[in-house]
């Protein structure tokens, strides 16, 4: 059950350095092989990050039956296509969020999962960290009272103009990048309390070079009868990845819920008494990789996680449409 995974990397990406390279050092899993569009780049990446070898292209890597888990850290618009190709080759996949470019494409991947021997997990690593577990426990316990309001922010300075997050054809934009975390966190909170999450309104600011892309979005939602605000921007002057949950007796705030390894604090106030809890700075990516190894080794196929991923994609589509932005094009027929 705890035997190390042999992991293959589809794409020599920056995010893979956190999600796999650093995490596997903590978990003891094997960095088996890398494939990139340029084999020389794959060779350099493998040497720099301690992978055993390379494959000349993506197809060769997904055909490698010695690989236990494929990590797909390609640009957003390629996630669904290569997840399906890997599943059809018999592999299991950890795919970066978002799972797909839109809900219809997500459903095409889900249909593939029904007949695939392997499985696919969407990389919402923050949810595996003890910070998230503890925050949900506090809210669920009733310590801060009945839920009244939720505020979630995902704000960052602008990526470079050539960054694929600014590509419409590659399913870019603020909601498809940062917004995935915000929506998923609201759904996780709602699920913990047995409450539905509903979109009320949304508005956005377009990206000047391509107004089809959302540079920033503000949305109002409800979690049961409580109000929820979502603020997402890839053109913010400062970073803010915070989650604040307010009840009628107090509140709990995670100043950086997406990267708890950088700030593992929970700030809690209940009945006028404030405290600070620290939940551990081990990487959320390491926690994620351990969970996936256990699931893969046991044969677990979590319909609950897949269904939450689907609701995340559905809400992102709805927010984009209500904000006046077109859905991102999918690549699956």
XYZ file of C-alpha atoms in Angstrom:
333
model
C 0.000 0.000 0.000
C 2.868 2.398 0.738
C 5.230 1.319 -2.035
C 6.716 4.380 -3.766
C 5.046 5.543 -6.954
C 6.959 5.744 -10.212
C 5.950 9.165 -11.508
C 6.137 10.450 -15.066
C 6.034 14.141 -15.895
C 4.087 15.302 -18.931
C 5.625 18.711 -19.594
C 8.736 20.223 -18.028
C 6.720 22.896 -16.233
C 7.476 25.264 -13.380
C 4.513 24.049 -11.315
C 5.847 20.470 -11.514
C 8.852 21.540 -9.459
C 6.508 22.082 -6.506
C 3.859 19.462 -7.190
C 6.197 16.560 -7.970
C 9.917 17.324 -7.709
C 9.933 18.850 -4.227
C 6.950 16.831 -2.979
C 8.461 13.492 -3.997
C 11.590 14.292 -1.996
C 9.301 14.442 1.067
C 7.202 11.394 0.205
C 9.936 9.097 -1.131
C 8.224 8.533 -4.488
C 10.348 7.919 -7.583
C 10.863 10.594 -10.244
C 10.915 8.151 -13.145
C 10.702 10.035 -16.450
C 9.999 13.367 -18.164
C 8.626 14.163 -21.611
C 8.549 17.635 -23.152
C 7.925 19.064 -26.618
C 11.699 19.415 -26.948
C 13.612 16.259 -25.905
C 16.687 18.348 -25.072
C 14.631 20.432 -22.676
C 13.307 17.226 -21.106
C 16.869 15.917 -20.757
C 18.027 19.123 -19.048
C 14.975 19.130 -16.754
C 15.490 15.476 -15.802
C 19.133 16.115 -14.936
C 18.344 19.232 -12.917
C 15.491 17.683 -10.937
C 16.642 14.132 -10.367
C 14.492 12.168 -12.817
C 15.786 8.790 -13.923
C 15.364 9.473 -17.635
C 13.276 10.946 -20.430
C 10.946 9.918 -23.245
C 11.192 11.574 -26.626
C 7.556 12.677 -26.691
C 4.307 12.643 -24.711
C 2.990 9.555 -26.512
C 6.014 7.488 -25.520
C 5.656 8.496 -21.883
C 1.970 7.636 -21.605
C 2.694 4.261 -23.219
C 5.283 3.416 -20.534
C 3.665 0.676 -18.444
C 6.250 1.068 -15.674
C 4.718 4.455 -14.752
C 2.264 4.387 -11.834
C 1.184 8.025 -12.012
C 1.383 10.650 -14.736
C 1.459 14.297 -13.687
C 0.014 16.677 -16.285
C 1.207 20.236 -15.706
C 0.624 21.473 -19.262
C -1.292 24.699 -20.061
C -4.978 24.562 -19.076
C -6.339 23.941 -22.550
C -4.338 20.705 -22.888
C -5.390 19.105 -19.589
C -8.468 17.212 -20.772
C -6.957 16.023 -24.040
C -3.873 14.481 -22.444
C -5.791 13.132 -19.452
C -8.006 11.187 -21.842
C -5.015 9.970 -23.860
C -3.300 8.787 -20.686
C -6.424 7.054 -19.390
C -6.861 5.239 -22.695
C -3.262 4.035 -22.388
C -4.076 2.561 -18.973
C -2.346 5.194 -16.867
C -3.576 7.019 -13.746
C -3.263 10.796 -13.755
C -2.760 13.735 -11.424
C -3.832 16.685 -13.553
C -3.405 20.323 -12.665
C -6.556 22.334 -12.218
C -8.704 23.033 -14.113
C -9.625 19.506 -15.140
C -10.968 20.806 -18.465
C -11.617 23.961 -20.472
C -15.367 23.918 -19.835
C -18.112 21.728 -18.359
C -18.857 19.843 -21.580
C -15.209 18.875 -21.879
C -15.141 17.868 -18.209
C -18.056 15.515 -18.838
C -16.147 13.940 -21.732
C -13.261 13.166 -19.347
C -15.685 11.812 -16.736
C -17.209 9.499 -19.335
C -13.725 8.193 -20.107
C -13.158 7.492 -16.412
C -16.181 5.198 -16.326
C -14.417 2.714 -18.608
C -10.752 3.395 -17.778
C -8.674 1.005 -15.637
C -6.894 3.988 -14.103
C -8.169 7.143 -12.429
C -7.627 10.898 -12.546
C -7.300 13.349 -9.669
C -7.543 17.141 -9.991
C -4.662 18.859 -8.186
C -6.435 20.862 -5.492
C -3.458 20.337 -3.181
C -4.581 22.936 -0.604
C -7.479 20.641 0.398
C -5.041 17.965 1.623
C -3.210 20.233 4.057
C -4.073 20.098 7.788
C -4.893 23.822 7.611
C -7.937 23.124 5.439
C -8.995 20.160 7.564
C -8.733 22.204 10.748
C -10.546 25.234 9.294
C -13.477 23.060 8.239
C -13.490 21.330 11.640
C -13.729 24.688 13.426
C -16.609 25.841 11.256
C -18.412 22.503 11.507
C -17.993 22.353 15.307
C -20.155 25.421 15.818
C -17.395 27.283 17.653
C -17.916 30.425 15.543
C -21.670 29.916 15.545
C -24.069 29.840 12.631
C -22.543 30.728 9.273
C -23.207 34.309 8.221
C -20.612 35.271 5.594
C -17.659 33.920 3.613
C -15.004 36.014 1.873
C -12.446 34.429 -0.423
C -9.744 36.330 -2.304
C -7.370 35.072 -4.989
C -5.348 38.084 -6.097
C -1.921 38.281 -7.734
C 0.176 40.680 -9.849
C 0.021 40.233 -13.597
C 1.960 37.409 -15.279
C 4.078 38.311 -18.300
C 2.196 38.910 -21.533
C 3.582 35.703 -23.079
C 2.397 33.557 -20.171
C -0.127 30.870 -21.310
C -2.480 32.090 -18.589
C -3.148 35.015 -20.956
C -4.050 32.709 -23.874
C -7.736 32.276 -24.696
C -7.065 29.199 -26.848
C -5.166 27.593 -23.952
C -8.080 28.224 -21.548
C -6.478 31.125 -19.719
C -7.921 33.951 -17.657
C -8.267 34.696 -13.964
C -11.174 32.354 -13.222
C -9.537 29.421 -14.974
C -6.324 29.945 -13.008
C -6.937 31.495 -9.590
C -10.714 31.205 -9.582
C -10.592 27.402 -9.505
C -9.265 27.524 -5.939
C -11.808 30.087 -4.783
C -14.790 28.166 -6.157
C -13.511 24.790 -4.947
C -12.954 26.168 -1.429
C -16.509 27.520 -1.265
C -17.862 24.146 -2.359
C -15.690 22.323 0.204
C -17.062 24.605 2.913
C -20.626 24.090 1.729
C -20.149 20.322 1.632
C -18.712 20.313 5.166
C -21.891 22.005 6.400
C -24.312 20.227 4.085
C -25.207 23.526 2.386
C -25.623 24.328 -1.321
C -23.483 26.978 -3.006
C -25.418 29.161 -5.440
C -24.269 31.931 -7.776
C -26.112 35.239 -7.286
C -24.237 37.677 -9.532
C -20.873 38.213 -11.201
C -19.014 40.971 -13.042
C -15.549 41.136 -14.516
C -12.833 43.257 -16.056
C -11.410 42.152 -19.404
C -7.751 41.784 -20.267
C -6.858 44.719 -22.536
C -4.916 42.782 -25.223
C -7.708 40.183 -25.480
C -11.080 41.176 -23.960
C -12.323 37.591 -24.239
C -10.133 36.908 -21.206
C -11.073 37.916 -17.673
C -8.334 39.810 -15.865
C -10.477 40.143 -12.741
C -13.855 38.882 -11.548
C -16.003 39.672 -8.525
C -18.889 37.327 -7.739
C -21.570 37.153 -5.095
C -22.800 33.734 -4.048
C -24.653 32.112 -1.186
C -23.662 29.180 1.006
C -27.024 28.090 2.296
C -28.509 31.356 3.570
C -25.106 32.956 4.226
C -23.598 35.428 1.769
C -20.293 34.704 0.048
C -18.037 37.015 -1.924
C -15.371 35.881 -4.362
C -12.674 38.251 -5.603
C -10.233 37.046 -8.266
C -7.613 39.073 -10.132
C -4.476 38.529 -12.187
C -3.798 42.277 -12.264
C -3.657 43.042 -8.540
C -0.920 45.258 -7.068
C -0.427 42.729 -4.257
C -0.866 39.042 -3.425
C -3.861 37.913 -1.359
C -4.905 34.245 -1.099
C -7.147 34.535 1.957
C -10.271 32.768 3.165
C -12.420 34.276 5.912
C -15.450 32.507 7.406
C -17.729 34.561 9.663
C -20.338 33.192 12.046
C -22.700 34.800 14.537
C -20.279 34.064 17.421
C -16.929 34.668 15.769
C -14.794 33.993 12.719
C -11.823 32.057 11.359
C -9.374 33.323 8.743
C -6.672 31.557 6.776
C -4.370 34.348 5.520
C -2.936 32.074 2.796
C -5.169 29.031 2.410
C -3.711 28.024 -0.977
C -0.068 28.030 0.182
C -0.141 27.011 3.846
C 3.515 25.970 3.625
C 4.243 29.718 3.422
C 1.757 30.756 6.126
C 0.122 27.981 8.146
C -1.826 30.226 10.518
C -5.510 30.107 11.350
C -6.752 33.243 13.108
C -9.745 32.373 15.256
C -12.065 34.600 17.278
C -14.917 33.009 19.232
C -17.096 34.763 21.815
C -14.653 37.667 21.870
C -11.558 35.536 22.536
C -8.865 35.498 19.854
C -6.208 32.868 19.248
C -3.791 31.767 16.567
C -3.319 28.167 15.498
C -0.412 26.903 13.403
C -1.135 23.806 11.359
C 2.281 22.829 10.001
C 4.428 24.036 7.132
C 5.014 20.764 5.296
C 4.090 21.312 1.662
C 0.453 20.840 0.694
C 1.807 19.118 -2.431
C 3.464 16.438 -0.280
C 0.202 15.861 1.591
C -1.570 15.573 -1.765
C 0.936 13.091 -3.168
C 0.656 10.833 -0.107
C -3.127 10.757 -0.393
C -3.017 9.934 -4.075
C -0.473 7.170 -3.514
C -2.763 5.613 -0.896
C -5.777 5.920 -3.209
C -3.925 4.481 -6.175
C -2.484 1.568 -4.210
C -5.888 0.727 -2.679
C -7.820 1.156 -5.931
C -9.982 3.934 -4.490
C -11.973 5.870 -7.112
C -13.582 8.820 -5.331
C -16.888 9.758 -6.926
C -17.266 12.471 -4.266
C -14.114 14.295 -5.346
C -14.995 13.946 -9.018
C -18.467 15.350 -8.401
C -17.024 18.362 -6.553
C -14.633 18.928 -9.436
C -17.629 18.891 -11.777
C -19.501 21.454 -9.670
C -16.356 23.599 -9.625
C -16.222 23.568 -13.421
C -19.955 24.276 -13.691
C -19.696 27.294 -11.381
C -16.674 28.657 -13.255
C -18.615 28.429 -16.522
C -21.602 30.172 -14.922
C -19.457 32.966 -13.449
C -17.715 33.571 -16.778
C -21.008 33.669 -18.664
C -22.666 35.991 -16.158
C -19.606 38.249 -16.280
C -19.934 38.502 -20.072
C -16.960 36.319 -21.054
C -17.092 33.430 -23.539
C -16.361 29.915 -22.344
C -12.923 28.605 -23.166
C -12.777 26.284 -26.183
C -12.274 22.592 -25.486
C -10.190 20.218 -27.594
C -12.190 17.023 -27.079
C -14.821 16.248 -29.710
